[in-house]
Coordinates of C-alpha atoms in Angstrom, one line a residue:
X146 CA -56.9 -61.9 13.5
X147 CA -54.3 -62.1 16.4
X148 CA -52.5 -58.8 17.2
X149 CA -49.0 -60.7 16.5
X150 CA -50.1 -60.9 12.8
X151 CA -51.2 -57.6 12.9
X152 CA -47.7 -56.7 13.5
X153 CA -46.4 -58.1 10.7
X154 CA -45.3 -55.7 7.8
X155 CA -44.9 -56.8 4.0
X156 CA -41.6 -56.4 3.5
X157 CA -39.5 -56.4 -0.2
X158 CA -36.5 -58.8 -0.2
X159 CA -34.5 -55.9 -0.9
X160 CA -35.2 -54.2 2.0
X161 CA -34.9 -57.3 4.3
X162 CA -31.5 -57.4 2.6
X163 CA -30.7 -53.7 3.4
X164 CA -32.1 -54.0 6.5
X165 CA -29.3 -56.6 7.6
X166 CA -26.8 -54.9 6.3
X167 CA -27.9 -52.0 8.3
X168 CA -27.3 -54.0 11.6
X169 CA -24.2 -55.2 10.7
X170 CA -23.1 -51.5 10.5
X171 CA -25.4 -50.7 13.8
X172 CA -23.3 -54.1 15.2
X173 CA -19.8 -52.1 14.5
X174 CA -21.0 -48.7 15.6
X175 CA -22.1 -50.9 19.0
X176 CA -18.8 -52.8 19.5
X177 CA -17.3 -49.4 19.4
X178 CA -19.1 -48.0 21.9
X179 CA -20.6 -45.2 19.7
X180 CA -24.2 -46.1 20.9
X181 CA -25.6 -42.9 19.3
X182 CA -24.2 -44.1 16.3
X183 CA -25.3 -47.6 16.7
X184 CA -29.0 -46.1 17.6
X185 CA -29.0 -44.3 14.2
X186 CA -28.7 -47.5 12.3
X187 CA -30.7 -49.8 13.7
X188 CA -33.5 -47.1 13.7
X189 CA -32.8 -47.2 9.7
X190 CA -32.7 -50.8 10.0
X191 CA -36.2 -51.3 12.0
X192 CA -37.3 -48.7 8.8
X193 CA -36.5 -51.0 6.4
X194 CA -37.8 -53.8 7.8
X195 CA -40.1 -53.3 11.4
X196 CA -41.0 -57.3 11.3
X197 CA -37.4 -58.7 13.0
X198 CA -37.4 -58.8 16.9
X199 CA -33.9 -58.7 17.3
X200 CA -33.1 -55.2 16.2
X201 CA -35.4 -54.3 18.8
X202 CA -33.6 -56.1 21.4
X203 CA -30.3 -54.3 20.0
X204 CA -31.5 -50.9 19.8
X205 CA -32.5 -51.6 23.4
X206 CA -29.4 -52.5 24.5
X207 CA -28.1 -49.0 22.8
X208 CA -30.3 -47.0 24.8
X209 CA -29.5 -48.8 28.0
X210 CA -25.8 -47.3 27.4
X211 CA -27.0 -43.8 26.2
X212 CA -29.5 -44.2 29.6
X213 CA -32.5 -43.2 27.5
X214 CA -34.7 -46.5 30.1
X215 CA -37.8 -45.4 28.7
X216 CA -37.0 -45.6 25.2
X217 CA -35.2 -48.9 26.1
X218 CA -37.9 -50.5 27.7
X219 CA -40.5 -49.6 24.7
X220 CA -38.0 -51.1 22.3
X221 CA -37.7 -54.5 24.2
X222 CA -41.6 -54.7 25.1
X223 CA -41.4 -54.3 20.7
X224 CA -39.1 -57.8 20.4
X225 CA -41.1 -59.8 23.0
X226 CA -44.1 -58.7 20.9
X227 CA -42.5 -59.7 17.7
X228 CA -41.1 -62.9 19.1
X229 CA -43.0 -64.5 22.2
X230 CA -39.4 -67.2 22.6
X231 CA -37.1 -64.2 22.3
X232 CA -35.5 -65.2 25.5
X233 CA -33.4 -61.6 25.4
X234 CA -36.1 -59.6 24.7
X235 CA -37.1 -60.5 27.9
X236 CA -33.9 -59.8 29.4
X237 CA -33.5 -56.5 28.0
X238 CA -37.1 -55.7 29.0
X239 CA -36.0 -57.0 32.6
X240 CA -32.9 -54.1 32.5
X241 CA -35.0 -51.1 31.6
X242 CA -37.2 -52.0 34.3
X243 CA -34.5 -52.4 36.9
X244 CA -32.9 -49.3 35.4
X245 CA -35.8 -47.4 36.0
X246 CA -36.0 -49.3 39.9
X247 CA -38.6 -51.3 38.8
X248 CA -38.3 -54.9 40.2
X249 CA -41.2 -56.4 40.3
X250 CA -41.7 -55.9 36.9
X251 CA -38.4 -57.5 35.9
X252 CA -38.9 -60.2 38.0
X253 CA -41.7 -61.3 35.7
X254 CA -39.4 -61.3 33.1
X255 CA -36.7 -63.1 34.7
X256 CA -38.8 -65.5 35.9
X257 CA -39.9 -66.3 32.4
X258 CA -36.8 -67.1 31.1
X259 CA -36.0 -69.5 33.8
X260 CA -39.4 -71.1 32.9
X261 CA -38.5 -71.4 29.3
X262 CA -34.9 -72.1 29.9
X263 CA -34.5 -74.2 33.3
X264 CA -31.4 -74.9 32.9
X265 CA -29.9 -71.4 32.2
X266 CA -27.8 -71.0 35.2
X267 CA -27.3 -67.0 34.3
X268 CA -31.0 -66.4 34.2
X269 CA -31.2 -68.7 37.7
X270 CA -28.8 -66.4 39.2
X271 CA -30.5 -62.7 37.7
X272 CA -33.8 -64.3 39.0
X273 CA -32.8 -64.9 42.6
X274 CA -31.3 -61.5 43.2
X275 CA -33.9 -59.9 41.3
X276 CA -36.2 -61.7 44.1
X277 CA -33.8 -61.3 47.0
X278 CA -34.2 -57.5 46.1
X279 CA -38.2 -57.4 45.8
X280 CA -38.5 -59.2 49.2
X281 CA -35.5 -56.7 51.0
X282 CA -38.0 -53.7 49.7
X283 CA -41.0 -55.2 50.5
X284 CA -39.5 -55.9 53.9
X285 CA -37.9 -52.2 54.5
X286 CA -41.5 -51.1 53.4
X287 CA -43.4 -53.3 56.2
X288 CA -40.9 -51.8 59.1
X289 CA -40.9 -48.4 58.2
X290 CA -43.5 -46.7 59.7
X291 CA -43.6 -43.0 58.1
X292 CA -44.9 -41.1 61.0
X293 CA -42.7 -41.7 64.0
X294 CA -39.6 -43.4 61.6
X295 CA -36.4 -43.2 63.5
X296 CA -33.5 -40.7 62.1
X297 CA -30.6 -42.8 61.4
X298 CA -28.7 -39.6 62.4
X299 CA -30.0 -39.4 65.6
X300 CA -28.7 -42.9 66.7
X301 CA -24.6 -42.3 65.8
X302 CA -22.9 -41.6 69.0
X303 CA -19.8 -40.0 68.1
X304 CA -17.9 -40.1 71.3
X305 CA -17.9 -43.7 71.3
X306 CA -15.9 -44.0 68.0
X307 CA -12.6 -43.5 68.7
X308 CA -9.5 -42.4 67.2
X309 CA -6.8 -45.3 66.7
X310 CA -3.1 -44.6 67.1
X311 CA -2.0 -46.0 63.8
X312 CA -4.5 -43.1 62.2
X313 CA -2.8 -40.7 60.1
X314 CA -5.0 -39.3 58.0
X315 CA -6.8 -35.7 58.4
X316 CA -8.1 -34.4 61.5
X317 CA -11.1 -32.1 62.4
X318 CA -10.0 -29.0 64.4
X319 CA -12.5 -28.6 67.0
X320 CA -14.9 -30.8 65.3
X321 CA -14.5 -28.4 62.1
X322 CA -13.6 -28.6 58.8
X323 CA -10.5 -26.5 58.0
X324 CA -8.8 -25.5 54.8
X325 CA -5.7 -27.3 56.1
X326 CA -8.0 -30.6 56.8
X327 CA -9.7 -30.5 53.5
X328 CA -5.8 -30.3 51.3
X329 CA -5.0 -33.2 53.7
X330 CA -8.3 -35.2 52.8
X331 CA -7.5 -34.5 48.8
X332 CA -4.0 -35.7 49.0
X333 CA -4.8 -38.8 51.2
X334 CA -7.9 -39.8 49.0
X335 CA -5.4 -39.3 45.6
X336 CA -3.3 -42.3 47.5
X337 CA -6.3 -43.7 48.0
X338 CA -5.9 -43.7 51.7
X339 CA -9.6 -43.3 54.2
X340 CA -10.9 -40.9 55.9
X341 CA -11.6 -41.9 59.7
X342 CA -15.2 -43.1 60.2
X343 CA -15.3 -40.6 63.0
X344 CA -14.9 -37.5 60.8
X345 CA -16.9 -38.9 58.0
X346 CA -19.9 -39.5 60.5
X347 CA -19.3 -35.5 62.0
X348 CA -19.4 -34.2 58.8
X349 CA -22.0 -36.3 57.4
X350 CA -24.2 -35.4 60.6
X351 CA -22.9 -31.3 60.7
X352 CA -23.9 -31.2 56.8
X353 CA -27.7 -33.0 57.5
X354 CA -28.0 -30.3 59.8
X355 CA -26.7 -27.8 57.7
X356 CA -29.4 -28.5 55.1
X357 CA -32.2 -28.7 56.9
X358 CA -31.8 -25.0 57.7
X359 CA -32.3 -24.6 53.7
X360 CA -35.4 -23.5 51.0
X361 CA -35.6 -25.9 48.2
X362 CA -34.8 -23.1 45.7
X363 CA -31.3 -21.0 46.8
X364 CA -30.8 -17.3 45.9
X365 CA -27.2 -16.6 45.2
X366 CA -26.0 -13.1 44.8
X367 CA -22.9 -12.7 42.3
X368 CA -21.1 -9.2 42.7
X369 CA -20.3 -7.6 39.2
X370 CA -16.5 -8.3 39.1
X371 CA -16.8 -11.8 41.2
X372 CA -16.3 -14.7 39.0
X373 CA -18.2 -18.1 39.5
X374 CA -18.4 -21.6 38.1
X375 CA -21.5 -24.1 37.6
X376 CA -20.2 -27.6 37.2
X377 CA -22.6 -30.5 36.0
X378 CA -22.3 -34.4 37.0
X379 CA -19.0 -35.8 38.4
X380 CA -20.1 -39.5 38.9
X381 CA -18.0 -40.9 41.2
X382 CA -14.5 -39.5 39.0
X383 CA -12.3 -38.4 41.8
X384 CA -9.6 -38.0 39.7
X385 CA -11.4 -35.5 37.5
X386 CA -12.8 -33.4 40.1
X387 CA -9.1 -33.0 41.3
X388 CA -8.3 -32.0 37.4
X389 CA -11.3 -29.5 37.5
X390 CA -9.7 -27.4 40.7
X391 CA -6.4 -27.9 38.8
X392 CA -7.7 -26.0 36.0
X393 CA -10.2 -23.5 38.1
X394 CA -8.9 -23.1 41.4
X395 CA -9.5 -24.7 44.5
X396 CA -12.6 -23.5 46.1
X397 CA -12.8 -20.2 48.3
X398 CA -14.6 -17.2 49.4
X399 CA -13.1 -15.4 45.9
X400 CA -13.8 -18.8 44.0
X401 CA -17.7 -20.3 44.9
X402 CA -18.8 -23.5 43.1
X403 CA -22.4 -24.8 42.2
X404 CA -22.1 -28.6 41.7
X405 CA -25.5 -29.4 40.0
X406 CA -26.5 -32.8 40.9
X407 CA -25.1 -36.6 40.6
X408 CA -21.9 -36.4 42.5
X409 CA -22.2 -40.4 42.9
X410 CA -22.8 -43.8 41.6
X411 CA -20.8 -45.1 37.9
X412 CA -17.4 -44.5 39.0
X413 CA -16.0 -45.9 42.0
X414 CA -14.6 -43.5 43.8
X415 CA -18.1 -41.9 45.1
X416 CA -16.7 -42.2 48.5
X417 CA -14.3 -39.9 47.9
X418 CA -16.1 -36.9 45.5
X419 CA -18.7 -36.8 48.5
X420 CA -16.6 -36.6 51.3
X421 CA -14.9 -33.8 49.2
X422 CA -17.9 -31.9 48.2
X423 CA -19.3 -32.0 51.4
X424 CA -16.3 -30.8 53.3
X425 CA -15.4 -27.8 50.7
X426 CA -19.8 -26.8 51.9
X427 CA -18.8 -27.2 55.4
X428 CA -16.0 -24.8 54.9
X429 CA -17.4 -22.3 52.5
X430 CA -21.2 -22.5 53.3
X431 CA -22.1 -19.7 51.5
X432 CA -19.8 -19.6 48.6
X433 CA -19.9 -23.3 48.1
X434 CA -23.5 -25.1 47.1
X435 CA -25.0 -28.0 45.8
X436 CA -27.5 -29.2 44.0
X437 CA -29.7 -32.7 44.0
X438 CA -29.3 -34.9 41.5
X439 CA -31.5 -38.0 39.9
X440 CA -28.8 -40.4 41.6
X441 CA -28.7 -38.6 45.1
X442 CA -31.3 -41.3 45.6
X443 CA -31.5 -44.9 47.7
X444 CA -33.0 -46.4 44.7
X445 CA -30.2 -45.4 41.8
X446 CA -27.9 -45.8 44.8
X447 CA -28.7 -49.2 45.0
X448 CA -28.0 -49.9 41.8
X449 CA -25.4 -47.9 40.3
X450 CA -22.8 -48.8 42.7
X451 CA -22.8 -45.7 45.6
X452 CA -24.4 -47.9 47.9
X453 CA -22.1 -50.8 47.9
X454 CA -18.7 -48.7 47.6
X455 CA -20.0 -47.0 51.5
X456 CA -20.8 -50.3 52.9
X457 CA -17.5 -51.5 51.0
X458 CA -15.6 -48.4 52.4
X459 CA -17.7 -47.7 55.9
X460 CA -21.0 -49.4 57.2
X461 CA -24.5 -50.2 55.9
X462 CA -25.2 -47.5 58.6
X463 CA -23.6 -44.9 56.9
X464 CA -25.3 -46.0 53.5
X465 CA -28.8 -44.9 55.3
X466 CA -27.4 -41.8 56.5
X467 CA -26.2 -40.7 53.4
X468 CA -30.0 -41.4 52.0
X469 CA -31.3 -38.9 54.9
X470 CA -28.8 -36.1 53.9
X471 CA -29.6 -36.5 50.1
X472 CA -33.5 -35.9 51.0
X473 CA -32.5 -32.4 52.2
X474 CA -30.3 -31.2 49.6
X475 CA -31.7 -28.0 47.5
X476 CA -33.5 -28.8 44.2
X477 CA -31.8 -25.8 42.4
X478 CA -30.5 -22.5 42.7
X479 CA -31.1 -19.0 41.0
X480 CA -28.3 -16.8 40.0
X481 CA -28.6 -13.0 40.5
X482 CA -32.4 -13.5 39.5
X483 CA -31.7 -14.3 36.0
X484 CA -30.6 -17.8 35.9
X485 CA -32.0 -20.7 37.6
X486 CA -29.6 -24.1 38.1
X487 CA -31.3 -27.4 38.3
X488 CA -30.1 -31.2 37.7
X489 CA -32.4 -32.2 35.1
X490 CA -35.0 -29.8 33.6
X491 CA -38.5 -28.1 32.9
X492 CA -41.8 -28.9 34.1
X493 CA -44.8 -30.5 32.2
X494 CA -47.1 -27.5 33.5
X495 CA -46.5 -24.1 32.2
X496 CA -47.3 -22.1 35.3
X497 CA -44.5 -23.5 37.5
X498 CA -43.2 -20.6 39.4
X499 CA -39.7 -19.8 41.0
X500 CA -42.0 -19.7 44.8
X501 CA -43.6 -23.2 43.7
X502 CA -40.2 -24.5 43.4
X503 CA -39.2 -22.5 46.6
X504 CA -42.1 -24.5 48.5
X505 CA -41.2 -28.1 47.2
X506 CA -41.2 -30.5 50.2
X507 CA -37.9 -32.3 49.7
X508 CA -37.4 -34.3 52.6
X509 CA -38.1 -37.2 50.7
X510 CA -37.5 -40.0 48.3
X511 CA -38.2 -38.4 44.4
X512 CA -41.6 -39.0 43.2
X513 CA -42.4 -40.6 39.8
X514 CA -43.8 -37.2 38.6
X515 CA -44.9 -33.4 39.6
X516 CA -42.2 -30.8 39.8
X517 CA -39.6 -32.7 42.0
X518 CA -39.5 -35.4 39.7
X519 CA -39.2 -33.2 36.7
X520 CA -36.0 -31.1 38.1
X521 CA -34.2 -34.0 38.8
X522 CA -35.1 -36.0 35.6
X523 CA -36.3 -33.9 32.4
X524 CA -34.8 -33.0 29.2
X525 CA -34.7 -30.6 26.5
X526 CA -35.5 -31.3 23.2
X527 CA -35.1 -29.9 19.8
X528 CA -38.7 -29.9 18.8
X529 CA -41.4 -27.6 20.1
X530 CA -43.9 -28.0 22.8
X531 CA -43.5 -31.6 25.2
X532 CA -43.1 -35.2 24.8
X533 CA -43.1 -38.7 27.1
X534 CA -39.2 -38.9 28.6
X535 CA -36.6 -41.1 27.2
X536 CA -35.5 -42.0 30.4
X537 CA -39.3 -43.4 31.1
X538 CA -39.4 -40.5 34.2
X539 CA -39.6 -36.6 33.7
X540 CA -40.4 -35.2 30.3
X541 CA -39.1 -33.4 27.8
X542 CA -39.6 -30.1 26.9
X543 CA -39.3 -27.8 24.0
X544 CA -37.5 -24.1 23.1
X545 CA -41.3 -23.2 23.4
X546 CA -41.5 -24.5 27.0
X547 CA -38.7 -23.0 28.2
X548 CA -39.6 -19.3 26.5
X549 CA -42.4 -19.5 28.6
X550 CA -40.9 -20.3 31.7
X551 CA -38.1 -17.6 31.8
X552 CA -40.6 -15.5 30.6
X553 CA -43.0 -16.3 33.4
X554 CA -40.3 -15.9 35.6
X555 CA -38.5 -13.3 34.4
X556 CA -35.2 -15.6 33.7
X557 CA -32.5 -14.9 31.5
X558 CA -31.8 -18.7 30.9
X559 CA -31.5 -22.0 32.7
X560 CA -28.5 -24.3 33.1
X561 CA -28.9 -27.8 33.9
X562 CA -26.7 -31.0 33.4
X563 CA -28.0 -35.0 33.4
X564 CA -26.7 -35.6 29.9
X565 CA -23.3 -36.7 28.3
X566 CA -22.4 -34.5 25.8
X567 CA -19.4 -34.8 23.4
X568 CA -17.9 -31.5 24.1
X569 CA -19.1 -31.4 27.8
X570 CA -21.5 -28.9 27.1
X571 CA -24.2 -27.8 24.9
X572 CA -26.1 -24.6 24.0
X573 CA -29.7 -25.2 22.7
X574 CA -33.3 -23.8 22.8
X575 CA -32.1 -20.2 21.0
X576 CA -29.5 -19.8 23.7
X577 CA -31.6 -20.1 26.5
X578 CA -31.3 -23.9 27.8
X579 CA -27.3 -24.3 28.7
X580 CA -26.5 -28.3 29.4
X581 CA -23.0 -28.9 31.4
X582 CA -21.6 -32.1 32.6
X583 CA -18.3 -32.3 34.1
X584 CA -17.7 -36.5 33.8
X585 CA -15.3 -36.6 30.9
X586 CA -15.1 -40.4 29.5
X587 CA -17.8 -40.9 31.2
X588 CA -17.6 -44.4 32.5
X589 CA -14.1 -44.6 30.8
X590 CA -15.9 -45.7 27.6
X591 CA -18.1 -42.6 26.3
X592 CA -14.9 -40.5 25.1
X593 CA -16.8 -37.5 25.5
X594 CA -15.1 -34.4 27.6
X595 CA -15.9 -32.5 30.5
X596 CA -16.7 -28.7 31.1
X597 CA -17.4 -26.4 33.3
X598 CA -18.8 -23.0 33.1
X599 CA -17.6 -19.6 34.6
X600 CA -19.6 -16.2 34.4
X601 CA -19.8 -13.0 36.0
X602 CA -22.3 -11.0 38.1
X603 CA -21.9 -8.2 35.6
X604 CA -22.8 -10.0 32.3
X605 CA -23.8 -13.4 33.1
X606 CA -22.6 -14.4 30.0
X607 CA -21.5 -18.2 29.8
X608 CA -17.5 -19.2 29.3
X609 CA -16.8 -22.5 29.0
X610 CA -13.9 -24.5 29.4
X611 CA -13.7 -28.0 28.2
X612 CA -11.1 -30.9 29.6
X613 CA -10.5 -34.4 28.7
X614 CA -10.4 -37.3 30.9
X615 CA -6.9 -37.8 33.2
X616 CA -5.7 -41.2 34.5
X617 CA -7.0 -42.9 37.6
X618 CA -6.1 -45.8 39.7
X619 CA -7.2 -49.2 38.1
X620 CA -10.7 -49.6 39.8
X621 CA -13.4 -49.9 36.8
X622 CA -16.6 -48.1 37.1
X623 CA -19.4 -50.1 38.4
X624 CA -17.3 -51.8 40.5
X625 CA -19.6 -51.5 43.4
X626 CA -22.4 -52.1 41.0
X627 CA -25.5 -54.2 41.5
X628 CA -24.5 -57.6 39.7
X629 CA -28.0 -57.4 37.7
X630 CA -26.7 -54.7 36.4
X631 CA -23.6 -56.6 34.7
X632 CA -26.1 -57.2 31.8
X633 CA -25.5 -53.9 31.2
X634 CA -21.8 -53.2 31.3

C-alpha cells in the first residue's frame, strides 16, 4: 500500500459537506484578518474531512500570519503529501521555510513549482530571488574566516565624515548624547527627518563598546518607592513608541525603562525606533535597559525589513554594523532578584540557573537550540510539560516548567514578550508567566492593543497600562521587507 493511500480516511458525504461549510466560514474570518478564528475553523474542517489539501494549505497561510512558522511548515507539508500536484502547497511550504531562514529548503520548493509551471512568471521570480539569497549566504560564509574576521566597527572613520552646512538636525555635544539631543531627535523623526550619518555611526560605535562590557544577564535594583516600566515588542512602530513616552513619561534618572527585544522589523520606522532607544541607553546607561529579541538577528532583519530599511536610509555597511551591535545585546534582566525578564521564554531543560544565563557567550547569531535560542524564541503553553515550538524554533513550556524554574532560582515570576496579545498583555501559569507586547494594531492589521507594565521595588506587583495605535505617515509595514515575503503580506 503506498504512503499516499495510507493518508486517505473514510468520510461520509455529510461530513464532506460540513467540512466545506466550515472552510467557507474560516475563509471569511481570514478575509477579516481574524487569523486565530480562521485557524479554529480550518481545524474543524480538517477534523470533519482530513483528506483535502487546500484545508491544510489555508491553515498554513493563517499560521504564517500568526508567526507559527513550525505549524505552517507541518500543514504545508501535509497539503503536499495529500496532493503532489497542489502547487499552492509548495508555495506555502517555501514561505514557511523562508520565515525560518531555511533558504535552501525554500529553494527546492520554488524549483519544483517552476518545473511543473514553466510559464509561471511569479514562480520564476521567487525561484530567482531565493537562489540569489542562497548564493549570497554561501559566498558570505566562504569569505568570512571566523578566527580573524574584521569587525565593521574597526573600519569606520568618523573623522572622514563631514557635516554638510545644509544639515539642520540634532547634533551631539562633544560627541555625547544629551537630553536636548534626544528631544530634538524625536521631533526630527516625527517630521520624517533623518539623523546625520556621522552621528548615527557614533551612536552605534559607542553603544557597541558599552554593551561589550556587559554580562549576558543584567541585574537591576529598583528601590522601594521607585517606578520601573517594562515594554514589549515595538517592531518599528515609532509613532506608537512616542505614544508610550507620552503616556508614561520620557525615560529619565527617575523614570527607568526596560525594552524587552524586537525593536525593529515589520514596522517601517525601525531606524527611528532603534536610534531613539540606543540614544536613551547612552544618555541613561544605568536607568534604561534593552534585551535582545529574536528579531535582533541578521536572518530576521534580511527577511522582515530592517536590513532593507537601513540600506535605504543609510548604507549596507551600517546594516552590518547593526548586526555587530545586536550580537552584544544582553539576553535577560533580573529585577530585584525576584523577576526574570527575557524576550522569548524558558528552556527545554529543568536545570538552567541564572548563573548559566549570566555566562552565555552571546556574541553571535542566535543558535538553533540551547538556552540562548530558547531565551529569544520560546513560548508558554497552557498544558503541563513541554512541546515542540509552534514557531519551529525554541520550545513551548507549561505551568509546571515555569514553577520549577522559579523555585530553582528563587524568583517570583517571569516577564516575556514575543507574542501578540489582544489586550497587549496576558497573565498565565497561575500568575507566574506574564507576556507584554507594546506594538498596538501590529502590522496595521491585528487590531490588538499595546501595553506596558509598571511596578515598584517594594511589592513588585505588575500594573498594566493598555493603549490603542496612533496614526502614522502613509508608509506600510513591511515596506522594506524581502520581496519573497509578498506571499505572506
